[in-house]
PDB file of C-alpha atoms in Angstrom:
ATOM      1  CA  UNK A 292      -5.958 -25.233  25.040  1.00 47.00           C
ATOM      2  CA  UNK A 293      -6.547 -24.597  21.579  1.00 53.00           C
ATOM      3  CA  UNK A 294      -7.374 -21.324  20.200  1.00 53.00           C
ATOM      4  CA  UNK A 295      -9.581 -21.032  16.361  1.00 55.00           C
ATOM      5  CA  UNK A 296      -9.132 -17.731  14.477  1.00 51.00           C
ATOM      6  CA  UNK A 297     -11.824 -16.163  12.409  1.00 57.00           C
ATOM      7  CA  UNK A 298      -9.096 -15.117  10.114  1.00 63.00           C
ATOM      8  CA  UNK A 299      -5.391 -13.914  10.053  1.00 64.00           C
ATOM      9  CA  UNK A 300      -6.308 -11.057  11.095  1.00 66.00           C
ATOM     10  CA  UNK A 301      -7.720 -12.207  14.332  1.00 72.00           C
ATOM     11  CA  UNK A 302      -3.826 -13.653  14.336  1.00 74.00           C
ATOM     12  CA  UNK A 303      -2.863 -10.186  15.027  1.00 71.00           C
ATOM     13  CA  UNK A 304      -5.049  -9.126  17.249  1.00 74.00           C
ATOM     14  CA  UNK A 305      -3.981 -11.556  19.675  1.00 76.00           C
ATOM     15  CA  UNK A 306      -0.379 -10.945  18.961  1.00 75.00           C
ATOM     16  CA  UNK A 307      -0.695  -7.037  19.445  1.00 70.00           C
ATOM     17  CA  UNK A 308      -3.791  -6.702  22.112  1.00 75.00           C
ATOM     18  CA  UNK A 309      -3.990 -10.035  23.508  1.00 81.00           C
ATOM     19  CA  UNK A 310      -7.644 -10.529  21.980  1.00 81.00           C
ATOM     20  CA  UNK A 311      -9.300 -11.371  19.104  1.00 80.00           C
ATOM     21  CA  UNK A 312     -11.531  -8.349  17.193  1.00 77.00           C
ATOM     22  CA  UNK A 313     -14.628 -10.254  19.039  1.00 81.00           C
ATOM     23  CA  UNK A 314     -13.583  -9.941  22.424  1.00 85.00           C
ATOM     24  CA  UNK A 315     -12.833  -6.632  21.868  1.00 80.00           C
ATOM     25  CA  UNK A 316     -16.269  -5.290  20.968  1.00 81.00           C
ATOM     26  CA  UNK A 317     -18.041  -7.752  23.712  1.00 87.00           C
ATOM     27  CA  UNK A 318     -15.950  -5.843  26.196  1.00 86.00           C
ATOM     28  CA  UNK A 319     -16.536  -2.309  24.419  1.00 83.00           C
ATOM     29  CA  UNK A 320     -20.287  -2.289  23.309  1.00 84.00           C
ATOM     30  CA  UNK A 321     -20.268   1.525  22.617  1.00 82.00           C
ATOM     31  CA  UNK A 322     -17.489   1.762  20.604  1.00 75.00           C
ATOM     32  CA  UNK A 323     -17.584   1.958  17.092  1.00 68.00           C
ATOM     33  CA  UNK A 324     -15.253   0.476  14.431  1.00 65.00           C
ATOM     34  CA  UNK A 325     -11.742  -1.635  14.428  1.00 62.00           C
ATOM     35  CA  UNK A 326      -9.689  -3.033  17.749  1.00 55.00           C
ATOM     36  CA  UNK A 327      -6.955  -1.097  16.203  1.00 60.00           C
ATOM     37  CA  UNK A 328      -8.364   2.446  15.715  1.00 61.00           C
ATOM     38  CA  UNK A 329      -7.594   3.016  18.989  1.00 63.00           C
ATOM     39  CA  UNK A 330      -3.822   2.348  19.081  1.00 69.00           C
ATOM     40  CA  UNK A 331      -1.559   5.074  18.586  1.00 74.00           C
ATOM     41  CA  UNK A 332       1.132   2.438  17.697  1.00 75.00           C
ATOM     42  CA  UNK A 333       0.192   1.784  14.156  1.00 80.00           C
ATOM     43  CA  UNK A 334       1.446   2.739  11.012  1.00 86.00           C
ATOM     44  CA  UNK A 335      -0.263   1.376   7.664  1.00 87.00           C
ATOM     45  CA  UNK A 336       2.529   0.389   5.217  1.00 90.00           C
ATOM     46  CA  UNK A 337       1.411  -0.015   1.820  1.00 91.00           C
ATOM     47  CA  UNK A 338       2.689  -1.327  -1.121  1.00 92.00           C
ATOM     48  CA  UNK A 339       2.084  -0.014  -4.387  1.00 93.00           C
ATOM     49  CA  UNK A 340       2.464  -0.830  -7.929  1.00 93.00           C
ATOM     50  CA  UNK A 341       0.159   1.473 -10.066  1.00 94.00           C
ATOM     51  CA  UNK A 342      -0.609   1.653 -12.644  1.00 95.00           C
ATOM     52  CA  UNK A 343      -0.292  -1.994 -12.442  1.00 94.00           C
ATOM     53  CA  UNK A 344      -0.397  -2.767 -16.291  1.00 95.00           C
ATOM     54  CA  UNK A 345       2.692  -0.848 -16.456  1.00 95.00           C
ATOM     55  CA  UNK A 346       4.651  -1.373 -12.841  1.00 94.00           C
ATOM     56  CA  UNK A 347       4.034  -4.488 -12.153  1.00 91.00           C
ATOM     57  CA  UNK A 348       2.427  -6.703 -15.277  1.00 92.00           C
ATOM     58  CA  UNK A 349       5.399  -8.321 -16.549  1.00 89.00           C
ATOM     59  CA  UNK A 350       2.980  -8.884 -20.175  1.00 92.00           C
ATOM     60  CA  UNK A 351       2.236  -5.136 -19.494  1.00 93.00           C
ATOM     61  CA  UNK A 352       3.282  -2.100 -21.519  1.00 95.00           C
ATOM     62  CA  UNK A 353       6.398  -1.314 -21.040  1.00 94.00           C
ATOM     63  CA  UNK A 354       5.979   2.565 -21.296  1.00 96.00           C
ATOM     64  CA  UNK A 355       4.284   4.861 -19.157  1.00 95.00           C
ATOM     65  CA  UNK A 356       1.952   6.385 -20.495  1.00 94.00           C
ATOM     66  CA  UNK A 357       0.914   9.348 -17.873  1.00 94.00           C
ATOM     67  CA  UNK A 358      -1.608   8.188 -16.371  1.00 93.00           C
ATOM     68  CA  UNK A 359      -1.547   9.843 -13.306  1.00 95.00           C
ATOM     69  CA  UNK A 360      -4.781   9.743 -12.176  1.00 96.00           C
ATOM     70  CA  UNK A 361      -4.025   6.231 -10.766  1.00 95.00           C
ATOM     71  CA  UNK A 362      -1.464   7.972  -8.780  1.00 96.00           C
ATOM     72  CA  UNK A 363      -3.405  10.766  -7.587  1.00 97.00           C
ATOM     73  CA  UNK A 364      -6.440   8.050  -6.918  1.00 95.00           C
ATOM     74  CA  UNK A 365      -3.765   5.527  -4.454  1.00 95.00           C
ATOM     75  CA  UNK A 366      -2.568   9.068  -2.699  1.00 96.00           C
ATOM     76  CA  UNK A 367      -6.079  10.017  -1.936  1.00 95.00           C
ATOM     77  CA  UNK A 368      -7.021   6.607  -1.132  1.00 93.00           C
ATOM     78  CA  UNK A 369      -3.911   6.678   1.582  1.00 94.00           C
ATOM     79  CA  UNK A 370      -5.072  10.107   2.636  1.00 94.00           C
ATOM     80  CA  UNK A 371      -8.929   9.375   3.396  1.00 90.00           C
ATOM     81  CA  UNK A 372      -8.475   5.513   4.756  1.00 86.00           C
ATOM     82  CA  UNK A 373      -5.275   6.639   6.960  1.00 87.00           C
ATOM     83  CA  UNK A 374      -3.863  10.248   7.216  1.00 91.00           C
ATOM     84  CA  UNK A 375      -7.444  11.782   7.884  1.00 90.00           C
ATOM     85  CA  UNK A 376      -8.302   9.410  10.738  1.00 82.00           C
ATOM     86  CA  UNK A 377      -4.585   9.830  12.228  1.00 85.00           C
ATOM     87  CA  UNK A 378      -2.791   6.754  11.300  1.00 85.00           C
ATOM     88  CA  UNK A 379       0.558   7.416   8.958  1.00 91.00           C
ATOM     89  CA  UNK A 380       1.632   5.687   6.545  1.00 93.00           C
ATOM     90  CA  UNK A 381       4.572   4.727   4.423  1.00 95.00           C
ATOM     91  CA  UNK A 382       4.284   3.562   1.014  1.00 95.00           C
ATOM     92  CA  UNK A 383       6.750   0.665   2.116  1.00 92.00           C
ATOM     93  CA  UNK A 384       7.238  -0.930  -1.481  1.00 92.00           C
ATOM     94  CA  UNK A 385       6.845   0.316  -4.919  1.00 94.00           C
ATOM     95  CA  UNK A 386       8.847   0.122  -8.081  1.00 93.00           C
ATOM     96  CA  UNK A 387       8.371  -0.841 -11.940  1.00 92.00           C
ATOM     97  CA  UNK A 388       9.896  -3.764 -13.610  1.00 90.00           C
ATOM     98  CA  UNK A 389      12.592  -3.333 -16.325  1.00 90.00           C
ATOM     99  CA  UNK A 390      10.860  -4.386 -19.374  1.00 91.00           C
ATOM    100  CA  UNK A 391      13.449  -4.988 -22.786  1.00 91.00           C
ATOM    101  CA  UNK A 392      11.166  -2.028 -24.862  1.00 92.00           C
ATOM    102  CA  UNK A 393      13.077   0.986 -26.426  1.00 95.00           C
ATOM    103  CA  UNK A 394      12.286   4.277 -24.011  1.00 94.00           C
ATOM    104  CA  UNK A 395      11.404   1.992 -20.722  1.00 93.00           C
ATOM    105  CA  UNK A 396      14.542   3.448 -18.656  1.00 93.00           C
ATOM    106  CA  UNK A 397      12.893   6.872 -19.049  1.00 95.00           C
ATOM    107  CA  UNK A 398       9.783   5.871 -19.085  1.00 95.00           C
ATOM    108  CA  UNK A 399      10.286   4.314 -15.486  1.00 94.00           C
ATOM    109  CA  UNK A 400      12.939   7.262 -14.505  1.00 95.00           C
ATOM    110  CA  UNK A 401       9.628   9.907 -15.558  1.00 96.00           C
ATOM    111  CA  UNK A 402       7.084   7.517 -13.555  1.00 96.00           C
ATOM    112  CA  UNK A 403       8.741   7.021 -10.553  1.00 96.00           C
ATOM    113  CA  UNK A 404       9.420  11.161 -10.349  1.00 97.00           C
ATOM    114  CA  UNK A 405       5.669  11.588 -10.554  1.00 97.00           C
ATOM    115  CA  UNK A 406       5.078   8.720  -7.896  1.00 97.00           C
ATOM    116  CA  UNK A 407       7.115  10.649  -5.447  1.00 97.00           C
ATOM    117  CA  UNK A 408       6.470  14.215  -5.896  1.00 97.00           C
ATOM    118  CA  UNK A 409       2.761  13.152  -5.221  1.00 98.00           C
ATOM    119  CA  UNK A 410       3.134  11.106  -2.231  1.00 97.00           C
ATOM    120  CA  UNK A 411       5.944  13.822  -0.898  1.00 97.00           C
ATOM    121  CA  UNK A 412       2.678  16.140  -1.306  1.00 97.00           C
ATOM    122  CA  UNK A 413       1.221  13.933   0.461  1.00 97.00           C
ATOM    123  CA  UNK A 414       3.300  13.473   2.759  1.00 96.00           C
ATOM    124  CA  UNK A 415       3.719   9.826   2.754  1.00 97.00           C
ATOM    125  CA  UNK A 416       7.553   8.354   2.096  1.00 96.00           C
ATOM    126  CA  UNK A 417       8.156   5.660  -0.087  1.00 95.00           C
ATOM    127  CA  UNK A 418      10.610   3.018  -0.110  1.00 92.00           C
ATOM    128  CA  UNK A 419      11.346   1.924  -3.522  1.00 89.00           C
ATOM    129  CA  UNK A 420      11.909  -1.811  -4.545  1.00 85.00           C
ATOM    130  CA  UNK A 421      14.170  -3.437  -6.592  1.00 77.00           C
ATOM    131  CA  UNK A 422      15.234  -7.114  -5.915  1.00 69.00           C
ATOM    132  CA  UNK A 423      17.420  -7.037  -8.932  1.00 71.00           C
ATOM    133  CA  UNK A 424      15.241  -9.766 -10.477  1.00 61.00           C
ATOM    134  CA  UNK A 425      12.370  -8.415 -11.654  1.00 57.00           C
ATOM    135  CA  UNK A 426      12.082  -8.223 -15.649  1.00 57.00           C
ATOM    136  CA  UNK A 427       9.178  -8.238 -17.742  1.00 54.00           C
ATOM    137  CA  UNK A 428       9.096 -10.690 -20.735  1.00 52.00           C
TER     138      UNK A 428
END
């Protein structure tokens, strides 16, 4: 037998609940929303390189320049599309690449306390990334 996905998604599905997202709402008609909203087996991990001109570009700036509010914006994001429906979450990658510009150590040491103090608020850990071969040019 040969099985066709709608997408990669539909991948999981199968792998996790033994159907695809179709299947799932012919057999539940009344229910609302996502195969997975049900599960109380999830966890979203997210990774999370903001603000991306200066975290992750590697033709980016290579100082931060506070802006926060793309912090504060990924947080809330987190909080309304997981934490408020019941699903944690782990900011399970995020980091900022060395980049050879006078002030970028501190720049990145300042950044990255601002990055966790606001998902510690809230309350979302983060697992910080370094491969050890990640430099800007």
């Amino acid at each position: 037998m040969s099985i066709v996905y709608a997408d990669e998604a539909d991948v999981l599905n199968v792998a996790l609940f033994g159907k695809t997202a179709k299947e799932w709402r012919e057999e539940n008609p009344n229910l609302k929303g996502n195969i997975r909203e049900d599960d109380d087996k999830i966890i979203a991990s997210v990774h999370a390189y903001e603000p991306y001109d200066f975290a992750l570009n590697a033709k980016g700036r290579g100082l931060w320049n506070q802006d926060t509010w793309v912090i504060d914006h990924l947080m809330t994001d987190i909080t309304e599309l997981f934490l408020e429906k019941g699903t944690p979450a782990v900011i399970g990658e995020f980091g900022a690449l060395y980049k050879p510009v006078e002030g970028n150590d501190v720049s990145r040491a300042e950044w990255a306390e601002y990055f966790v103090k606001k998902a510690t608020e809230t309350g979302v850990p983060c697992v910080w990334w370094d491969n050890g071969n990640f430099t800007g040019k």
